[in-house]
Short mmCIF file of C-alpha atoms in Angstrom, two decimals:
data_model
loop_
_atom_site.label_atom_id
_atom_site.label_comp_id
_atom_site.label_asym_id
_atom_site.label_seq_id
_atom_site.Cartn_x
_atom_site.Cartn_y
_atom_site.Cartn_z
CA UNK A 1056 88.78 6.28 32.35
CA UNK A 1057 86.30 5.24 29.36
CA UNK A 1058 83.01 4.29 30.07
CA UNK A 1059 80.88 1.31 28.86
CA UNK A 1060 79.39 3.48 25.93
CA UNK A 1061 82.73 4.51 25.07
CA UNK A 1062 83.92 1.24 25.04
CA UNK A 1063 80.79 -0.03 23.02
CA UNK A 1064 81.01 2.68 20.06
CA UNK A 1065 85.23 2.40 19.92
CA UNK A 1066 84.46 -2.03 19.45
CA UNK A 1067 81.65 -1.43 16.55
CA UNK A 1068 83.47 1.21 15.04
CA UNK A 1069 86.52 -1.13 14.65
CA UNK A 1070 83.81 -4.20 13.17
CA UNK A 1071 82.67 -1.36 10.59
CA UNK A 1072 86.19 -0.79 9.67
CA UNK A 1073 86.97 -4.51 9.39
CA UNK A 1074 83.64 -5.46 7.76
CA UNK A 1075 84.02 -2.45 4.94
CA UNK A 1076 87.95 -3.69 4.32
CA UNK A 1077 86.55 -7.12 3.73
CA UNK A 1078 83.40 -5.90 1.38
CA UNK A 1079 85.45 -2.11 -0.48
CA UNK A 1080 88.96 -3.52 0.41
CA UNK A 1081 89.24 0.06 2.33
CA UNK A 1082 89.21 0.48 5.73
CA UNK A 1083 87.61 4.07 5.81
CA UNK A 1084 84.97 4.21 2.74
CA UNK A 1085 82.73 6.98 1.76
CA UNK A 1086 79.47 5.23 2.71
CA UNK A 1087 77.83 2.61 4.56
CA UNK A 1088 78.96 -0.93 3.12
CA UNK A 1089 74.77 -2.08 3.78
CA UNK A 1090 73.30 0.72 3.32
CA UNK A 1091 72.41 0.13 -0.67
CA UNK A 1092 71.38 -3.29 0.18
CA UNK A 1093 69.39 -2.16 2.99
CA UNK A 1094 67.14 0.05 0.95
CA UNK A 1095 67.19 -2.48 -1.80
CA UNK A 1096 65.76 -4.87 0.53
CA UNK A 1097 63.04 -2.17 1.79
CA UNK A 1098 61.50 -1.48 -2.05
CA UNK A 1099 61.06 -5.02 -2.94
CA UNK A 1100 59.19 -5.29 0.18
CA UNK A 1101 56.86 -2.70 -0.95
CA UNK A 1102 56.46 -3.83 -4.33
CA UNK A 1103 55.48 -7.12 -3.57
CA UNK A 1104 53.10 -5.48 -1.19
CA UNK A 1105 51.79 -3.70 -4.00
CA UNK A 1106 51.45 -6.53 -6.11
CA UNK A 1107 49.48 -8.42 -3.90
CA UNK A 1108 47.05 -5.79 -3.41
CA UNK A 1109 46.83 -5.36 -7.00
CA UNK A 1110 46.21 -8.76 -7.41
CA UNK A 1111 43.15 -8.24 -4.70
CA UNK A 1112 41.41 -5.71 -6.06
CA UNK A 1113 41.22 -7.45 -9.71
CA UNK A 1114 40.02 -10.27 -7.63
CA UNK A 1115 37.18 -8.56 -6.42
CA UNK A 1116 36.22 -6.38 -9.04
CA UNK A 1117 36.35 -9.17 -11.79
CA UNK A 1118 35.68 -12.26 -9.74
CA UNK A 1119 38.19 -15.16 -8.96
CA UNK A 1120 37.78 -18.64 -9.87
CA UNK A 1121 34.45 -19.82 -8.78
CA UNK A 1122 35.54 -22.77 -6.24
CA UNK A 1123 33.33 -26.06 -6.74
CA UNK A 1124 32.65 -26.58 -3.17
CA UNK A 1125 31.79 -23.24 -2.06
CA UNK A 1126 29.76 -22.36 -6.09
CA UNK A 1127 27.52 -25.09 -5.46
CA UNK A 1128 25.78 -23.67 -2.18
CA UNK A 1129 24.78 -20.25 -4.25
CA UNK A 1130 22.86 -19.28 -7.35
CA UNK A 1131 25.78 -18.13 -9.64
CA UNK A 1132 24.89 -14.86 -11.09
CA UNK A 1133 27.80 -13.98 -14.33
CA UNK A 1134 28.67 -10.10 -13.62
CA UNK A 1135 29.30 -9.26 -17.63
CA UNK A 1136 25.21 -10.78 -18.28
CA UNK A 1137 23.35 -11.50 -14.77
CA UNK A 1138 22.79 -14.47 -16.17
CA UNK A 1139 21.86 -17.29 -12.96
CA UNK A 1140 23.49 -20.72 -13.02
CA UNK A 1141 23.47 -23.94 -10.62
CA UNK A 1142 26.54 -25.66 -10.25
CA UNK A 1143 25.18 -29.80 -9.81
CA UNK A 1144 27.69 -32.42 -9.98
CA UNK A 1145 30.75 -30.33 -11.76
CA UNK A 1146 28.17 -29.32 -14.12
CA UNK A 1147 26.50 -25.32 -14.86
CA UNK A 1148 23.30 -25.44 -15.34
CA UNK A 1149 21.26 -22.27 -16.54
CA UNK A 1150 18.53 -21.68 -14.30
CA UNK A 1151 15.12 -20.17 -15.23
CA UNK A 1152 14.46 -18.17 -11.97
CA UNK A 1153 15.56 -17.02 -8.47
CA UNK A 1154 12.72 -19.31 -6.94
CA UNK A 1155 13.83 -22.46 -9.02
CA UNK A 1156 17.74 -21.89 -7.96
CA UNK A 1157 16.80 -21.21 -4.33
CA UNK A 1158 15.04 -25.01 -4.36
CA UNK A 1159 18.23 -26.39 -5.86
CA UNK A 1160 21.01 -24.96 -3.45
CA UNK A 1161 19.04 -24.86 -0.49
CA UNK A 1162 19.06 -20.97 0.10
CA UNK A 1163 18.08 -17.55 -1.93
CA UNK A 1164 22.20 -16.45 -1.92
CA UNK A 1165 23.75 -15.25 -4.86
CA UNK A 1166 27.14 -15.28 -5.65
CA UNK A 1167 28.62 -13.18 -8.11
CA UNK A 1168 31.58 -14.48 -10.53
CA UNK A 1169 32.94 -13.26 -13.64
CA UNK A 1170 32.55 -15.37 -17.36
CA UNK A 1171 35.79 -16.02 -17.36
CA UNK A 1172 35.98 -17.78 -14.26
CA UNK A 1173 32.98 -20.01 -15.27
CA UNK A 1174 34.70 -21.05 -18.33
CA UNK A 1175 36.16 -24.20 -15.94
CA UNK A 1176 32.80 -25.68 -15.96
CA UNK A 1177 30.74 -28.06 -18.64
CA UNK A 1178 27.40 -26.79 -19.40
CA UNK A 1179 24.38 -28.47 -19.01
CA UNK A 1180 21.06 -27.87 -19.81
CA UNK A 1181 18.46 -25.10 -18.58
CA UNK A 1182 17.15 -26.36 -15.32
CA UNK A 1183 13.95 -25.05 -13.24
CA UNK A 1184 10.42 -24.32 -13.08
CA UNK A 1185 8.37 -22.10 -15.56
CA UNK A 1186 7.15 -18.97 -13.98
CA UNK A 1187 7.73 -19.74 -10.66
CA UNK A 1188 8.67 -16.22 -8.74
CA UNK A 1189 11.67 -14.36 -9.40
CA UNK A 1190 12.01 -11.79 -6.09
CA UNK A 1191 12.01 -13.75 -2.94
CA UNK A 1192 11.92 -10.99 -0.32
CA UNK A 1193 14.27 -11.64 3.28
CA UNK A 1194 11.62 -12.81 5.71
CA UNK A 1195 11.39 -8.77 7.59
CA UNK A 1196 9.66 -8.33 4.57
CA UNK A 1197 7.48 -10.70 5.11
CA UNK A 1198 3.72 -9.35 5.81
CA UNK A 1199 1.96 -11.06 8.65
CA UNK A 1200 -1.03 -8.69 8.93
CA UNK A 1201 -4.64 -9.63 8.38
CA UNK A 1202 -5.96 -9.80 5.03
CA UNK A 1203 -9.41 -7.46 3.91
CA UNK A 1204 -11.72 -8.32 1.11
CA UNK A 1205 -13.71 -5.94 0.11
CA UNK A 1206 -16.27 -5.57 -2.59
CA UNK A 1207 -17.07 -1.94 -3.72
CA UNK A 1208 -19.12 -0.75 -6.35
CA UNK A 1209 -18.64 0.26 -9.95
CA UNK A 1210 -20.01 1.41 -13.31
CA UNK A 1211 -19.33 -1.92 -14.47
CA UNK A 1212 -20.44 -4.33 -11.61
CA UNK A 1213 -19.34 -4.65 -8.02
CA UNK A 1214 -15.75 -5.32 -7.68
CA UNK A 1215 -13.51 -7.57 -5.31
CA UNK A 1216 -10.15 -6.52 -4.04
CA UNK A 1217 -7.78 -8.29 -1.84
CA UNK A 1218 -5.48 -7.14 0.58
CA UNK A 1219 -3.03 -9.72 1.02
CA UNK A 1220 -1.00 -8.83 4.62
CA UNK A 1221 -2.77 -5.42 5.29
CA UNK A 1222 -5.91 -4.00 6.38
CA UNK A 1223 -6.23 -0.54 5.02
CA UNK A 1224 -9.74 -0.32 4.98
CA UNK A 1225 -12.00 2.03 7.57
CA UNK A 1226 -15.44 1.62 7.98
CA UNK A 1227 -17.94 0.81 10.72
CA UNK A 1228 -18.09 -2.95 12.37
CA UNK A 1229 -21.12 -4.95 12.73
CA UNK A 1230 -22.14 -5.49 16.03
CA UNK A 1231 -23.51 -8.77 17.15
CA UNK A 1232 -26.86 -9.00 15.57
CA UNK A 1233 -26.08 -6.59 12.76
CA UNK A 1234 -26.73 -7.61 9.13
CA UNK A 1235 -26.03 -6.49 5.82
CA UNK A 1236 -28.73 -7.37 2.84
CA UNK A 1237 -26.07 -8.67 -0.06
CA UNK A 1238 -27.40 -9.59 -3.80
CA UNK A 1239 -25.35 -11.12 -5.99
CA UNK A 1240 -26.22 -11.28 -9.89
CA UNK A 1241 -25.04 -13.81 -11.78
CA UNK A 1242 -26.35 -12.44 -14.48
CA UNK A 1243 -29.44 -10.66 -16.03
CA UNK A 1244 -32.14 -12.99 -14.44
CA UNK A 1245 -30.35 -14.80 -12.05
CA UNK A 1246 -29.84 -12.87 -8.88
CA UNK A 1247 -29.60 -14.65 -4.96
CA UNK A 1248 -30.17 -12.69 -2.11
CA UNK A 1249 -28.09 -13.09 1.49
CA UNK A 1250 -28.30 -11.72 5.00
CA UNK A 1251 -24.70 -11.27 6.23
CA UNK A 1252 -24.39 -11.26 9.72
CA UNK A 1253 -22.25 -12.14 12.87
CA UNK A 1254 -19.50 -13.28 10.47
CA UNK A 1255 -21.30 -15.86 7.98
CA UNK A 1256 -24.10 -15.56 5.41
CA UNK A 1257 -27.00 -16.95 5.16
CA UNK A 1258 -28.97 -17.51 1.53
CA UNK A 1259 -33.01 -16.02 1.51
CA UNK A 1260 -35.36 -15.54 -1.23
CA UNK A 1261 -36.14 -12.37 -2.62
CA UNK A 1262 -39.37 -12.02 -0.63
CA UNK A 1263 -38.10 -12.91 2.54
CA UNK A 1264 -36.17 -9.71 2.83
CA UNK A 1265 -39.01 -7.78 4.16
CA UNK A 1266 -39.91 -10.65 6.08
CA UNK A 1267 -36.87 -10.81 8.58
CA UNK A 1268 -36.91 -6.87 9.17
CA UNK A 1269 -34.88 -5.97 5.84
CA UNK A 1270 -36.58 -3.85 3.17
CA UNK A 1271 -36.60 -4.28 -0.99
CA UNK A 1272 -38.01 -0.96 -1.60
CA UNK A 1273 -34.99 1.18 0.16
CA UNK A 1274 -31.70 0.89 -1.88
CA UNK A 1275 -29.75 1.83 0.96
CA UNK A 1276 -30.82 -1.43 2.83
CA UNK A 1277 -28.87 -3.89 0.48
CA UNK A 1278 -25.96 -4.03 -1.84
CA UNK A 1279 -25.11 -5.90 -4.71
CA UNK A 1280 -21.71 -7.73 -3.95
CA UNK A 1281 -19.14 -9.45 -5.84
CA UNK A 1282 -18.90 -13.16 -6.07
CA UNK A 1283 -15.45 -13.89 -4.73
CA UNK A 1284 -16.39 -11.68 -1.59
CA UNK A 1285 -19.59 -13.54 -1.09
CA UNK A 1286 -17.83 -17.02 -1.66
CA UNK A 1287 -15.06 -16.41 0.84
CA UNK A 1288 -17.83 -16.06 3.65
CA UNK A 1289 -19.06 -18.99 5.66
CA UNK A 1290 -22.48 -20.07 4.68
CA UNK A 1291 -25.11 -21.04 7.29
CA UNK A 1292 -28.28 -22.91 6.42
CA UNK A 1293 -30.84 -21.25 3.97
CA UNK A 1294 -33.04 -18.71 5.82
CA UNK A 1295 -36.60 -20.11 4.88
CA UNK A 1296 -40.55 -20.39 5.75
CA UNK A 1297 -40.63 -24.00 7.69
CA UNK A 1298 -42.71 -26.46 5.66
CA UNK A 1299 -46.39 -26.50 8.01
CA UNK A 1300 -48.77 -28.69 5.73
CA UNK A 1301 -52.19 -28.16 5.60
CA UNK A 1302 -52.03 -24.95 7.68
CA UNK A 1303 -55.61 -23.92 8.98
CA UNK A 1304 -56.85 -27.57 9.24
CA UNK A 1305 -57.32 -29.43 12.63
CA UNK A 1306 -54.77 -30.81 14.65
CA UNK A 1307 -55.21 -34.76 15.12
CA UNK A 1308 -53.13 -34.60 17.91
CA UNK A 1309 -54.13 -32.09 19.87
CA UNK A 1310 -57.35 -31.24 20.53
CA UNK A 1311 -58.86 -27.90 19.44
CA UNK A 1312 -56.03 -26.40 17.77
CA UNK A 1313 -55.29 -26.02 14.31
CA UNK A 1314 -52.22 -26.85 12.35
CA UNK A 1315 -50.04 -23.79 12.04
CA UNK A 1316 -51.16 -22.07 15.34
CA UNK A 1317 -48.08 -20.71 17.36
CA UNK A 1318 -47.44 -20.40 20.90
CA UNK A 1319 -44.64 -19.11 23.12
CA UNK A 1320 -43.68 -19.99 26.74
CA UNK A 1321 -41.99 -17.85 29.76
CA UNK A 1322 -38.65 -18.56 28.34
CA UNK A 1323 -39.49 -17.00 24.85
CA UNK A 1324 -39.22 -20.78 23.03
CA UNK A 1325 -41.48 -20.76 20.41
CA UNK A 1326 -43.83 -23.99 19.16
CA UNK A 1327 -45.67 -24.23 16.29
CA UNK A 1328 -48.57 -27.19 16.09
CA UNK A 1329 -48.29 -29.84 13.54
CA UNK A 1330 -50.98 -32.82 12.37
CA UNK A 1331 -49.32 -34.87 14.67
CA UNK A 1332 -48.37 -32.42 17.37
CA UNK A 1333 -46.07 -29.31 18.08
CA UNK A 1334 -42.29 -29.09 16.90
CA UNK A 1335 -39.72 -26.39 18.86
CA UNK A 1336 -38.77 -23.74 15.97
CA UNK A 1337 -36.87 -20.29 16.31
CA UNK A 1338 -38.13 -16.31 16.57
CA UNK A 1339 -37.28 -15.92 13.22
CA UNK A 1340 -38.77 -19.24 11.91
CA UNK A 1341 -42.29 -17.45 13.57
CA UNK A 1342 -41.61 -14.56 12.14
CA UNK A 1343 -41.76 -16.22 9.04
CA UNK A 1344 -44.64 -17.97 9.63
CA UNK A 1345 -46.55 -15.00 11.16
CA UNK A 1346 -45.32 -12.88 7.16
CA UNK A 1347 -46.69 -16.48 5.36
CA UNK A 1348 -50.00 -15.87 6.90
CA UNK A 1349 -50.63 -12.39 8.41
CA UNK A 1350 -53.45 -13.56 10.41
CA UNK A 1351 -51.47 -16.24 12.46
CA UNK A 1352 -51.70 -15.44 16.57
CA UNK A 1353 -49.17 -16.26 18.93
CA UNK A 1354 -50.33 -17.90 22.30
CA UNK A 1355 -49.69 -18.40 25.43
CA UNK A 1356 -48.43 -21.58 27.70
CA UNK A 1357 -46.38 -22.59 29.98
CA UNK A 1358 -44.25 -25.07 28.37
CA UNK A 1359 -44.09 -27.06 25.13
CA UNK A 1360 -45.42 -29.83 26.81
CA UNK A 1361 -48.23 -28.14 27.95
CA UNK A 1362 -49.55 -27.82 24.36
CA UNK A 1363 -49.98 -31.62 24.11
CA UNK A 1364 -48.22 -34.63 22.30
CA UNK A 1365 -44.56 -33.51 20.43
CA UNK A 1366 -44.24 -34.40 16.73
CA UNK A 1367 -42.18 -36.59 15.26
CA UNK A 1368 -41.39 -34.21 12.90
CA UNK A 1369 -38.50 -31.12 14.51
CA UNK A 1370 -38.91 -28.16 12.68
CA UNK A 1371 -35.75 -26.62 14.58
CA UNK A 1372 -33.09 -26.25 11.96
CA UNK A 1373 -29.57 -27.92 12.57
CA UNK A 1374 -27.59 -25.33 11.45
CA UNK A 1375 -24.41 -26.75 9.32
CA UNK A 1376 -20.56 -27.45 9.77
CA UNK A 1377 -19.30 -24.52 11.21
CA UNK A 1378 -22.35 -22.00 10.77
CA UNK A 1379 -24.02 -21.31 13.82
CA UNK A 1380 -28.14 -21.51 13.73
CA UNK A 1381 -29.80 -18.11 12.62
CA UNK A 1382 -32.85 -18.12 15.32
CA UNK A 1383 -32.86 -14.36 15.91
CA UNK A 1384 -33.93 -11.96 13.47
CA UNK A 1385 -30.87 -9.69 13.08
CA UNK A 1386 -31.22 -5.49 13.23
CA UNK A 1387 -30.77 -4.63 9.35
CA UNK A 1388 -28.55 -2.47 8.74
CA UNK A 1389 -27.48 0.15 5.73
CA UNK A 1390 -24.17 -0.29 3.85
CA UNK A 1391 -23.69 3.29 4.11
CA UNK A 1392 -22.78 6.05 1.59
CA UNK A 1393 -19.60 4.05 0.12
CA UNK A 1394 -21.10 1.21 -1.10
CA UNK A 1395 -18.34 -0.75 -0.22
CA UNK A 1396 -18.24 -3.63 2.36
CA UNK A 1397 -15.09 -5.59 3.44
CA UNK A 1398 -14.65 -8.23 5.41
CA UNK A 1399 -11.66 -8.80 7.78
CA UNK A 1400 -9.69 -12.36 8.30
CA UNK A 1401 -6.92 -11.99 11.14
CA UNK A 1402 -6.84 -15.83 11.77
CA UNK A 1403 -7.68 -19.38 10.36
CA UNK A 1404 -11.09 -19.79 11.87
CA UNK A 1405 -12.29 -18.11 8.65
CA UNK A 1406 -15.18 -16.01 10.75
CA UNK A 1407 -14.16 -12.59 9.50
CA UNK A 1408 -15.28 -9.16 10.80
CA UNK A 1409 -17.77 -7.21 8.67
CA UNK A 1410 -17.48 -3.54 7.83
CA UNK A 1411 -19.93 -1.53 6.25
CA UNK A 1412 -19.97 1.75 4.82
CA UNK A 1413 -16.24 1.13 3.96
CA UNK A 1414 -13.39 3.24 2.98
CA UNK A 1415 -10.56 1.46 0.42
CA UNK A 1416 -7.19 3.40 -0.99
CA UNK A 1417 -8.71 4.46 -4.55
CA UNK A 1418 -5.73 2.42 -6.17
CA UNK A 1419 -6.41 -0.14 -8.21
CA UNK A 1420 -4.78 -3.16 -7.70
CA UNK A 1421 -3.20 -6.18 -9.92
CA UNK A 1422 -5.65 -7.47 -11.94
CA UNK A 1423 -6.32 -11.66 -12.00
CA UNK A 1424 -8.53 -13.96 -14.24
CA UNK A 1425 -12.38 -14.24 -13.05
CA UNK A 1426 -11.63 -17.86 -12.31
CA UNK A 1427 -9.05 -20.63 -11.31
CA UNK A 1428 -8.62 -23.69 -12.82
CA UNK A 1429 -10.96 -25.51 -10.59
CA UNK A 1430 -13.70 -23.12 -11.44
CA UNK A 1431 -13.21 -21.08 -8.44
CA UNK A 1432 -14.23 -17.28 -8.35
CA UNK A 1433 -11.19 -15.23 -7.97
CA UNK A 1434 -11.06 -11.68 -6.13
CA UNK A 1435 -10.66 -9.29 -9.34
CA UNK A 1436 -7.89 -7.62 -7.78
CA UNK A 1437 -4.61 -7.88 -5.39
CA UNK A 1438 -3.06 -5.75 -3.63
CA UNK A 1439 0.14 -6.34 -1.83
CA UNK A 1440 2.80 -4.09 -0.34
CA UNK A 1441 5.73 -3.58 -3.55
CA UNK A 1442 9.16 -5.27 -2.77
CA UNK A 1443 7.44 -7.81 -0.22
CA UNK A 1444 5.68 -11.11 -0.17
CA UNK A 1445 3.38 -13.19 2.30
CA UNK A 1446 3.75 -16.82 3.22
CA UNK A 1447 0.61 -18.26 4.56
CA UNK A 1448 -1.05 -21.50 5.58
CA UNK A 1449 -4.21 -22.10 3.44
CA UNK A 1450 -6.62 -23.80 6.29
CA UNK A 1451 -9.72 -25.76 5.12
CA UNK A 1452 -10.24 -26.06 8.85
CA UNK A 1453 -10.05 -24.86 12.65
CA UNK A 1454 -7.48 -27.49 12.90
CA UNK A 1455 -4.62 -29.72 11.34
CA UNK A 1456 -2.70 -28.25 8.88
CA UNK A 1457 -2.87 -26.88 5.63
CA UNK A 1458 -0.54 -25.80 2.49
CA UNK A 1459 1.88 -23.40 2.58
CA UNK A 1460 1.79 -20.80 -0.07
CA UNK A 1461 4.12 -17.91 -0.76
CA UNK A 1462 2.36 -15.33 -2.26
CA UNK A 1463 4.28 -12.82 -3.99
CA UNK A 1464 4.03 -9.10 -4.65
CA UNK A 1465 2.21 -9.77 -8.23
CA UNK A 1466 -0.32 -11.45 -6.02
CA UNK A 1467 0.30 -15.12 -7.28
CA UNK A 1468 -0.11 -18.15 -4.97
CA UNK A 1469 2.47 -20.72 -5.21
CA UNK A 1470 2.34 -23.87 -3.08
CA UNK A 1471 5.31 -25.53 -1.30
CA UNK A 1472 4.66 -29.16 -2.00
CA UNK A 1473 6.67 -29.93 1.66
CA UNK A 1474 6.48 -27.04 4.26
CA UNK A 1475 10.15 -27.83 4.95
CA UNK A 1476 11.05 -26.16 1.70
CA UNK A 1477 10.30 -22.78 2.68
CA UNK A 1478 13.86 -23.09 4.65
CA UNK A 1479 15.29 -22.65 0.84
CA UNK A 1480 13.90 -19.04 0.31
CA UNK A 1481 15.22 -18.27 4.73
CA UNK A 1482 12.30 -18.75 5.91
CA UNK A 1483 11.13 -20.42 9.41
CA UNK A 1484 7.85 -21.89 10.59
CA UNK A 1485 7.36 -18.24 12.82
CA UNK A 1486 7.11 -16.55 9.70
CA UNK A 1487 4.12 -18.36 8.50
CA UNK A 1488 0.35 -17.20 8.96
CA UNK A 1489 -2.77 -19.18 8.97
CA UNK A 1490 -6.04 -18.18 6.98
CA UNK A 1491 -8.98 -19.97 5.92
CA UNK A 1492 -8.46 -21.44 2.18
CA UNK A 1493 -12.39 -19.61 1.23
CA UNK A 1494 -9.90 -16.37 1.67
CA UNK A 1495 -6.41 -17.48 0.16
CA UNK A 1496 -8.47 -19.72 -2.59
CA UNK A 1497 -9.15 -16.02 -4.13
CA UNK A 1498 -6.07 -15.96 -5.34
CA UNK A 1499 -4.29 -16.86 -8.64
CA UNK A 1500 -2.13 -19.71 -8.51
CA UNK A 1501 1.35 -20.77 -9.76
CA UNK A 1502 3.53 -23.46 -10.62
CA UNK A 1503 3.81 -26.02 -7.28
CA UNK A 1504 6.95 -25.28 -5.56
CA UNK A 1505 9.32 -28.56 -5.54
CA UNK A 1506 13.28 -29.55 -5.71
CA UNK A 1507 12.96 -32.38 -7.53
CA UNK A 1508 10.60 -30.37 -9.99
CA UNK A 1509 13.59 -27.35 -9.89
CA UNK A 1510 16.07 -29.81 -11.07
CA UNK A 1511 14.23 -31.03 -14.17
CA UNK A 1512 15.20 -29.71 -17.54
CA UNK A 1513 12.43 -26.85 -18.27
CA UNK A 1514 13.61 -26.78 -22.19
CA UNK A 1515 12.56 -30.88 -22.08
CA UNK A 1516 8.95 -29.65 -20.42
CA UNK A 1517 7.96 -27.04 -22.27
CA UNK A 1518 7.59 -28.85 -25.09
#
């Protein structure tokens, strides 16, 4: 008896009999009636397969047609030229520079297209903003390190270098107390003389330096130090002798001293006695006193008000904005074999840490004007990290906020005139750092960073 598979080959052997008399008009023909068709069907497969890759690859080598919607979030670079371009309102606009495009789209993307696909747009005029940067680094190479300033010495004159997002320099901190004699010449005659400690500096005249413990005579106690590092400092009032008239003569207001006579209490406050009475004034405003007239004594009470009637006149200096009072006379010390002192800013506050006896990389760095264009001494040289940038907030105080510069690797300032702008090169607010504008002032500056500005023609400008 046949079986099911029998029965299935015997029934499709007699449809391939009836199918081939229909197609060859035989009933037993050499070969398959399909089976040309079949293949037939198979290689057109392929080569449209082909075809379409083909296609592809041209695509992507070459660059497809640049579509309006998706051209106008990028900077267009042409592949044949790398020439940039800014697609606004259906129209190509060359643009000067990767900074200007980033302002226009909204983001530092490129996208790359062919000239042949561009030839579907009108051209309008060069857009963007003279010298504004042309590398915008991703933020991870961003540099959100301190900054040193140092000023080291040279054949020619001290010289100021800036290290913008790095501290490379070694040398040995000032302890509390600690000072560094600084001169600065501003030219052949004109020299001024500072003590530099506990972070600020504090202006003295020439003869004074003995007075407060520093010397004149040993070159190793003082250094002469370049404007831009002295300037980015915070200054504290002038060191100076306090202003006792008629010294030597009798006191009206207290009986049996004379003016100028000092006395100390318990505490270690010091007095010194006026026409009129005694004012409060500091260790080092006695010690100034006692150098003005070496045969000045220092007596004994038990409080100011023991001495008599106060003055109406305080000799106790105030001290200014942010500068604390200089009462104590500092330990003076040498700036060490180097020469070279730098000063270290890790926040906003704009107090930095002092180093003396310094050690700097012995590359020079990129070399600025000796001025901005408000006047303002700039360092002589930057040095920044090729390949990356720094965005910082310039602070002109502890609080508030300031403007946002992104400093590139050529060591150029340029200010967004909105923070919100810095979204256009991928930035965030976490990638910003905050420094006092006496340290980021140093700096060269360029064009303000704007969109509106971006869009402007920059043919129509420079004229």
């Amino acid at each position: 008896m046949a079986s099911r598979r029998d029965q299935l080959h015997s029934y499709q052997f007699m449809v391939q009999r009836v199918v081939s008399a229909l197609v060859f008009r035989k009933t037993d023909p050499d070969q398959s009636p399909f089976r040309r068709a079949g293949g037939a069907v198979f290689a057109s497969v392929m080569v449209a397969v082909l075809a379409l890759a083909v296609v592809g690859v041209i695509g992507f080598i070459t660059g497809g047609p640049a579509d309006p919607e998706a051209a106008k979030q990028y900077i267009i670079v042409e592949k044949e030229t790398g020439a940039r371009y800014v697609l606004i309102d259906g129209v190509l606009h060359p643009v000067l520079n990767t900074a200007s495009g980033a302002l226009i789209v909204g983001k530092a993307e490129t996208l790359s297209r062919s000239g042949n696909s561009l030839a579907q747009y009108p051209r309008g005029a060069t857009v963007g903003i003279p010298n504004a940067p042309d590398s915008i680094p991703p933020a991870d190479r961003l540099l959100k390190d301190g900054w040193a300033l140092c000023s080291r010495p040279g054949d020619g004159g001290p010289t100021s270098v800036l290290y913008a997002g790095s501290q490379p320099a070694q040398g040995v901190p000032l302890a509390a107390g600690q000072a560094l004699t600084a001169v600065f010449h501003k030219g052949q005659a004109d020299e001024k003389w500072w003590l530099i400690t506990d972070g600020h500096r504090y202006g003295l005249a020439k003869e004074l330096v003995d007075a407060v413990g520093g010397s004149i005579s040993d070159p190793a106690m003082s250094f002469t130090a370049e404007a831009a590092w002295i300037n980015s400092i915070p200054e504290g009032a002038p060191v100076s002798v306090p202003p006792v008239e008629n010294a030597g003569q009798p006191s009206q207001a207290i009986s049996g001293a004379k003016i100028g006579a000092m006395f100390a209490d318990a505490t270690g406050k010091r007095y010194v006695v006026l026409a009129d009475g005694w004012s409060e004034i500091t260790p080092l405003q006695a010690l100034l006193l006692q150098a003005k007239n070496p045969g000045a004594t220092m007596g004994q009470v038990a409080s100011g008000p023991a001495i008599g009637a106060r003055s109406a006149t305080s000799l106790f200096p105030t001290g200014t904005e942010g500068a604390p009072v200089l009462s104590l006379p500092p330990t003076f010390v040498p700036v060490g074999a180097t020469g070279t002192a730098c000063a270290i800013y890790t926040d906003h506050k704009g107090v930095p840490g002092i180093l003396a006896d310094a050690t700097i990389p012995a590359t020079s760095g990129i070399k600025t004007t000796e001025t901005n264009a408000n006047g303002g001494d700039l360092v002589n040289e930057v040095v920044i990290e090729p390949g990356h940038a720094v965005l910082v907030e310039s602070m002109t105080g502890a609080e508030g906020s300031g403007t946002v510069l992104f400093v590139n690797e050529m060591g150029v300032a340029y200010g967004f005139t909105d923070r919100a702008f810095i979204a256009s090169f991928g930035y965030t607010e976490k990638d910003i750092v905050k420094l006092p504008a006496t340290v980021t002032g140093r700096l060269p500056t360029g064009p303000a960073l704007d969109p509106v500005k971006a869009k402007e023609n920059a043919i129509m400008k420079a004229k």
